[in-house]
Short mmCIF file of C-alpha atoms in Angstrom, two decimals:
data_model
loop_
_atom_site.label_atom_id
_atom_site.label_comp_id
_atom_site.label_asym_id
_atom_site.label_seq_id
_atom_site.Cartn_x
_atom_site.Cartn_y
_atom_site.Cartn_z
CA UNK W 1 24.20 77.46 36.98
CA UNK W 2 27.62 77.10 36.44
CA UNK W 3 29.19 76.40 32.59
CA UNK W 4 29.83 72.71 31.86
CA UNK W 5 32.49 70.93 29.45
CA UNK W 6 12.09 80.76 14.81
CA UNK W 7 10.07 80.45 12.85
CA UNK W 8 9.21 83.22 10.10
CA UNK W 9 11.96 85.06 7.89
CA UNK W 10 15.06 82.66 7.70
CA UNK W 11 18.49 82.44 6.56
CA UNK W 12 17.31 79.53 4.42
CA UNK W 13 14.77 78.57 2.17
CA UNK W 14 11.26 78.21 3.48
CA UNK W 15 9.73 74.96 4.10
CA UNK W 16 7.63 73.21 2.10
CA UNK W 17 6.11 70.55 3.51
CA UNK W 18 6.16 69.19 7.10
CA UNK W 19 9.41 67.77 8.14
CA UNK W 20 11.05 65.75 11.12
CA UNK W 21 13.93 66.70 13.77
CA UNK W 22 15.58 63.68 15.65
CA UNK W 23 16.64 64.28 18.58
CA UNK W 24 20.17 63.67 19.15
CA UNK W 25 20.99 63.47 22.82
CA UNK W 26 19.55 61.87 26.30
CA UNK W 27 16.59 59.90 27.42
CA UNK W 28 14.92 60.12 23.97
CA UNK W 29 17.60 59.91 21.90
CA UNK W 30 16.99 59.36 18.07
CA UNK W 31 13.15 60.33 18.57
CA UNK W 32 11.78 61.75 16.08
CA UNK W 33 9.69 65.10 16.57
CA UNK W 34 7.54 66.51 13.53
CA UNK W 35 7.40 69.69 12.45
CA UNK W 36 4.47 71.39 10.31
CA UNK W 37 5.47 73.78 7.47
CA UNK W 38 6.07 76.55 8.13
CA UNK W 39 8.17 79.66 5.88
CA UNK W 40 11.79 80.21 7.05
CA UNK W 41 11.38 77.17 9.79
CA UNK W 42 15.23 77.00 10.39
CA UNK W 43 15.86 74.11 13.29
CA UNK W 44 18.83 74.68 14.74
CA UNK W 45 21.41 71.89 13.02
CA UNK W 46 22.29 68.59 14.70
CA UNK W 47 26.07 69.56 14.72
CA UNK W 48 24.97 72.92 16.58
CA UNK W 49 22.79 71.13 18.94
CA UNK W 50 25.90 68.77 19.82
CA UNK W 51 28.09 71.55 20.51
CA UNK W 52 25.80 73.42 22.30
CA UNK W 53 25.15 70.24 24.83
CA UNK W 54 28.39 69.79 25.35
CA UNK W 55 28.80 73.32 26.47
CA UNK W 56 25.83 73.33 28.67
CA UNK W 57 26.78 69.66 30.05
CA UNK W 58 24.26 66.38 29.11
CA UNK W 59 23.15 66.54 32.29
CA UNK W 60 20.68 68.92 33.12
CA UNK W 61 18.40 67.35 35.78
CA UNK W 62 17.10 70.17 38.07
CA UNK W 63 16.85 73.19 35.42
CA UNK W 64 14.14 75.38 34.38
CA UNK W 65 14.38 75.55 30.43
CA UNK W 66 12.67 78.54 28.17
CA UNK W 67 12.60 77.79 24.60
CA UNK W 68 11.46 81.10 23.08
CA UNK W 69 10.77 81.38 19.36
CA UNK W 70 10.85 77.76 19.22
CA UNK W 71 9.58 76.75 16.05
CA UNK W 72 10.56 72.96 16.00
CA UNK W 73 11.22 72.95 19.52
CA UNK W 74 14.44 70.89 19.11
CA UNK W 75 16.45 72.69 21.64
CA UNK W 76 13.61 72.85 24.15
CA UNK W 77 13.10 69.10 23.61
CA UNK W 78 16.60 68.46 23.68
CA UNK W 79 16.68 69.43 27.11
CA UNK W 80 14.12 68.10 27.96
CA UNK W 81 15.58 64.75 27.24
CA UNK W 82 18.75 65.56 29.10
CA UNK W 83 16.81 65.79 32.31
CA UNK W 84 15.81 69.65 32.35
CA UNK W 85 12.46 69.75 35.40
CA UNK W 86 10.78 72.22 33.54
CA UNK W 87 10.53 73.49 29.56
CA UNK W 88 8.80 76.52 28.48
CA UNK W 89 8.28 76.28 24.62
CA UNK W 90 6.77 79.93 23.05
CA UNK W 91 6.00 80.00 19.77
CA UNK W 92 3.27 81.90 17.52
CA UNK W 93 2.38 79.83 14.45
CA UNK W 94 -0.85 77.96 15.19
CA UNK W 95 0.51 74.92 12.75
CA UNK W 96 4.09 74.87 14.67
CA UNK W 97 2.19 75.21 18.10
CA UNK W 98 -0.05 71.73 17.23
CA UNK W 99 3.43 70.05 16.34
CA UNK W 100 5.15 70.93 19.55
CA UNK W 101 2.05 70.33 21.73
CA UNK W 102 1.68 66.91 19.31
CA UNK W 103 5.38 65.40 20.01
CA UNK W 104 4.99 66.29 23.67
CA UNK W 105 1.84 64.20 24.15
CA UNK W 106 3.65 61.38 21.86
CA UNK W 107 6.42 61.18 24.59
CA UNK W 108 4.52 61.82 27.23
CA UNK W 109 6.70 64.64 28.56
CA UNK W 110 4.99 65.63 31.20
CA UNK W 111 7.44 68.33 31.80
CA UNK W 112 7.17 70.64 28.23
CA UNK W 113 4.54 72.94 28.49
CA UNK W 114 3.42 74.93 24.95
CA UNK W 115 2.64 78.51 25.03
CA UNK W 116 1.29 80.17 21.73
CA UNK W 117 1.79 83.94 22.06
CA UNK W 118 4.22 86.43 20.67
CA UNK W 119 7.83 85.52 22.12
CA UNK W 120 9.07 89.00 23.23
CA UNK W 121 5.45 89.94 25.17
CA UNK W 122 5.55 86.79 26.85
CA UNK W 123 9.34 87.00 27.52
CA UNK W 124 8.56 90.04 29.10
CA UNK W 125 5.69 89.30 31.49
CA UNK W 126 7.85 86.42 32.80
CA UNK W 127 10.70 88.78 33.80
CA UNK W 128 12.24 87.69 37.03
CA UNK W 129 11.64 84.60 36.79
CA UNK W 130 15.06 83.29 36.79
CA UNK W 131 15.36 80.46 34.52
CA UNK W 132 18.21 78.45 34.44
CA UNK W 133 18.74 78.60 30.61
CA UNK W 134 17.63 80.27 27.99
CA UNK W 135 17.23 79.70 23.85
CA UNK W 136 17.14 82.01 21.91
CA UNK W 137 16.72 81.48 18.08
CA UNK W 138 14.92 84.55 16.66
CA UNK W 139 13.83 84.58 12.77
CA UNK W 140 16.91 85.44 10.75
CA UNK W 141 14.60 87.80 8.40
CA UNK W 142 17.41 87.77 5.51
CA UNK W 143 19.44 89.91 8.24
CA UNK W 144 17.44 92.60 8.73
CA UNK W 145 16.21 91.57 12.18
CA UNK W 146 18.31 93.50 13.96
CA UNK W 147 15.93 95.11 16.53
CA UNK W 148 13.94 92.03 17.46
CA UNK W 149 17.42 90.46 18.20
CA UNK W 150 18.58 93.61 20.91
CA UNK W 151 14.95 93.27 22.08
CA UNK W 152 15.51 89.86 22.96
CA UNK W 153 18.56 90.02 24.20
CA UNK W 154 17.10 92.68 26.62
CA UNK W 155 13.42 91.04 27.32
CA UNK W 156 16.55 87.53 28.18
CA UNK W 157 18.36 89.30 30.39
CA UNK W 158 15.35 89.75 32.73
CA UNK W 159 14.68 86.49 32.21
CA UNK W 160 17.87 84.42 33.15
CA UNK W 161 18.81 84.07 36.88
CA UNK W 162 22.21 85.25 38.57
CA UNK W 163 23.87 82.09 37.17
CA UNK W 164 22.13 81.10 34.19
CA UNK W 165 22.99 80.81 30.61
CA UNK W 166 21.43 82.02 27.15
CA UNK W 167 22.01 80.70 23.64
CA UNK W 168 22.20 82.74 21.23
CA UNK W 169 21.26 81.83 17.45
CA UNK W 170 21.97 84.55 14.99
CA UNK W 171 22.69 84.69 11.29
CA UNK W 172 26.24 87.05 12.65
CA UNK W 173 28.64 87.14 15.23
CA UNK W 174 27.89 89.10 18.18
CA UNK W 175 30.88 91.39 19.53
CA UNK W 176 31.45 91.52 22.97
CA UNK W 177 31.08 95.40 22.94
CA UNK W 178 27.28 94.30 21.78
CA UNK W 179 26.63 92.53 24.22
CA UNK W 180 28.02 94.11 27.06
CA UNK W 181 25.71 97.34 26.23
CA UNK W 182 22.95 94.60 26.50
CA UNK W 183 24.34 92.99 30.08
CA UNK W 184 25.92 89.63 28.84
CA UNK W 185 28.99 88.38 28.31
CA UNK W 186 30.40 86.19 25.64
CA UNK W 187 31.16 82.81 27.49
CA UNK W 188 31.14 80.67 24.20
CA UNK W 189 30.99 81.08 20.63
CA UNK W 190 30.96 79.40 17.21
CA UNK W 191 29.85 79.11 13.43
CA UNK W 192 28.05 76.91 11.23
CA UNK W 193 27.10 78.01 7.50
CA UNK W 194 25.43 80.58 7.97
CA UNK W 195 24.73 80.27 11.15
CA UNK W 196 25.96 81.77 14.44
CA UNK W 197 25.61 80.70 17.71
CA UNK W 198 26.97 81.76 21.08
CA UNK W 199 26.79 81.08 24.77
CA UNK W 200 25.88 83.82 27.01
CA UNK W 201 26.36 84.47 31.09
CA UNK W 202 24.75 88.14 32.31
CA UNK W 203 27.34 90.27 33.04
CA UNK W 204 28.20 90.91 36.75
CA UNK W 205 26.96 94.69 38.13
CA UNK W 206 29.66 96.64 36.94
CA UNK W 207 31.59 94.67 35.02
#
């Protein structure tokens, strides 16, 4: 594909009480999705979410979606919305699992499926399976999640085909440097509070 024009330990405070993402873009645009409590559920904001579709294109009919650590499932649902064939949503909270698998009977999206199971395992056993894009939004843990992030950068890059795309979600900026040890490339990259997020493309053999 080319380039068009999370839920434990968080950068915020934990929640409290079940909430609700809208969704901001395509077929089901300003649907709501619930979310169960959960501590350090971050969803990924609606400005970030607009960039981040306007990088990948609102178009994404034909694409094969994995949502890892999705927590709220907004970006999986997102593009889901936006025409994506097929979205994998992985996430290991039992409460967060009943929401996702919840809002995707309520819209009848035939084409989300929920897997509970630990997000870098799974990621894993799926390697070569060339999806088309990836999310990933791991748990922020204060900043002190730095291995789970190279691990799932690594477990990604296994996971992403020739020409597919990752997001990135990260409470810092990844350096190029970064991820070039880890076979990507910075395509994309921007800031929200305290919130980073970047577009990723694997790097070529040799590059």
């Amino acid at each position: 594909m080319n380039m068009r024009s999370k839920s434990s330990g968080g950068a915020r405070p934990a929640a409290s009480a079940p909430g609700v993402v809208r969704i901001i873009g395509g077929t089901w645009k300003r649907s709501k999705l619930a979310v169960a409590a959960a501590p350090g559920l971050r969803p990924t904001p609606d400005r970030v979410r607009e960039t981040l579709f306007n990088w990948l294109g609102q178009d994404l009919s034909g694409l094969r979606c994995l949502d890892a650590f999705a927590g709220s499932g907004a970006l999986g649902f997102e593009a889901a919305s936006r025409g994506a064939t097929e979205v994998l949503l992985i996430e290991q909270a039992p409460a967060l699992v009943a929401s996702l698998r919840d809002n995707a009977t309520r819209l009848q999206a035939s084409q989300i499926t929920v897997q509970r199971g630990d997000a870098l395992s799974l990621m894993r056993q799926r390697a070569g399976q060339a999806w088309d894009v990836v999310f990933l939004d791991p748990p922020f843990g204060d900043g002190q999640n730095e291995a789970l992030f190279r691990d799932a950068l690594k477990a990604a890059r296994d996971l992403v085909s020739s020409n597919g795309l990752l997001y990135l979600e990260a409470p810092r900026v990844w350096t190029d440097a970064e991820l070039a040890e880890l076979g990507w490339r910075l395509l994309r990259q921007g800031r929200a509070g305290q919130v980073a997020f970047h577009l990723l493309g694997p790097q070529a053999p040799g590059g």
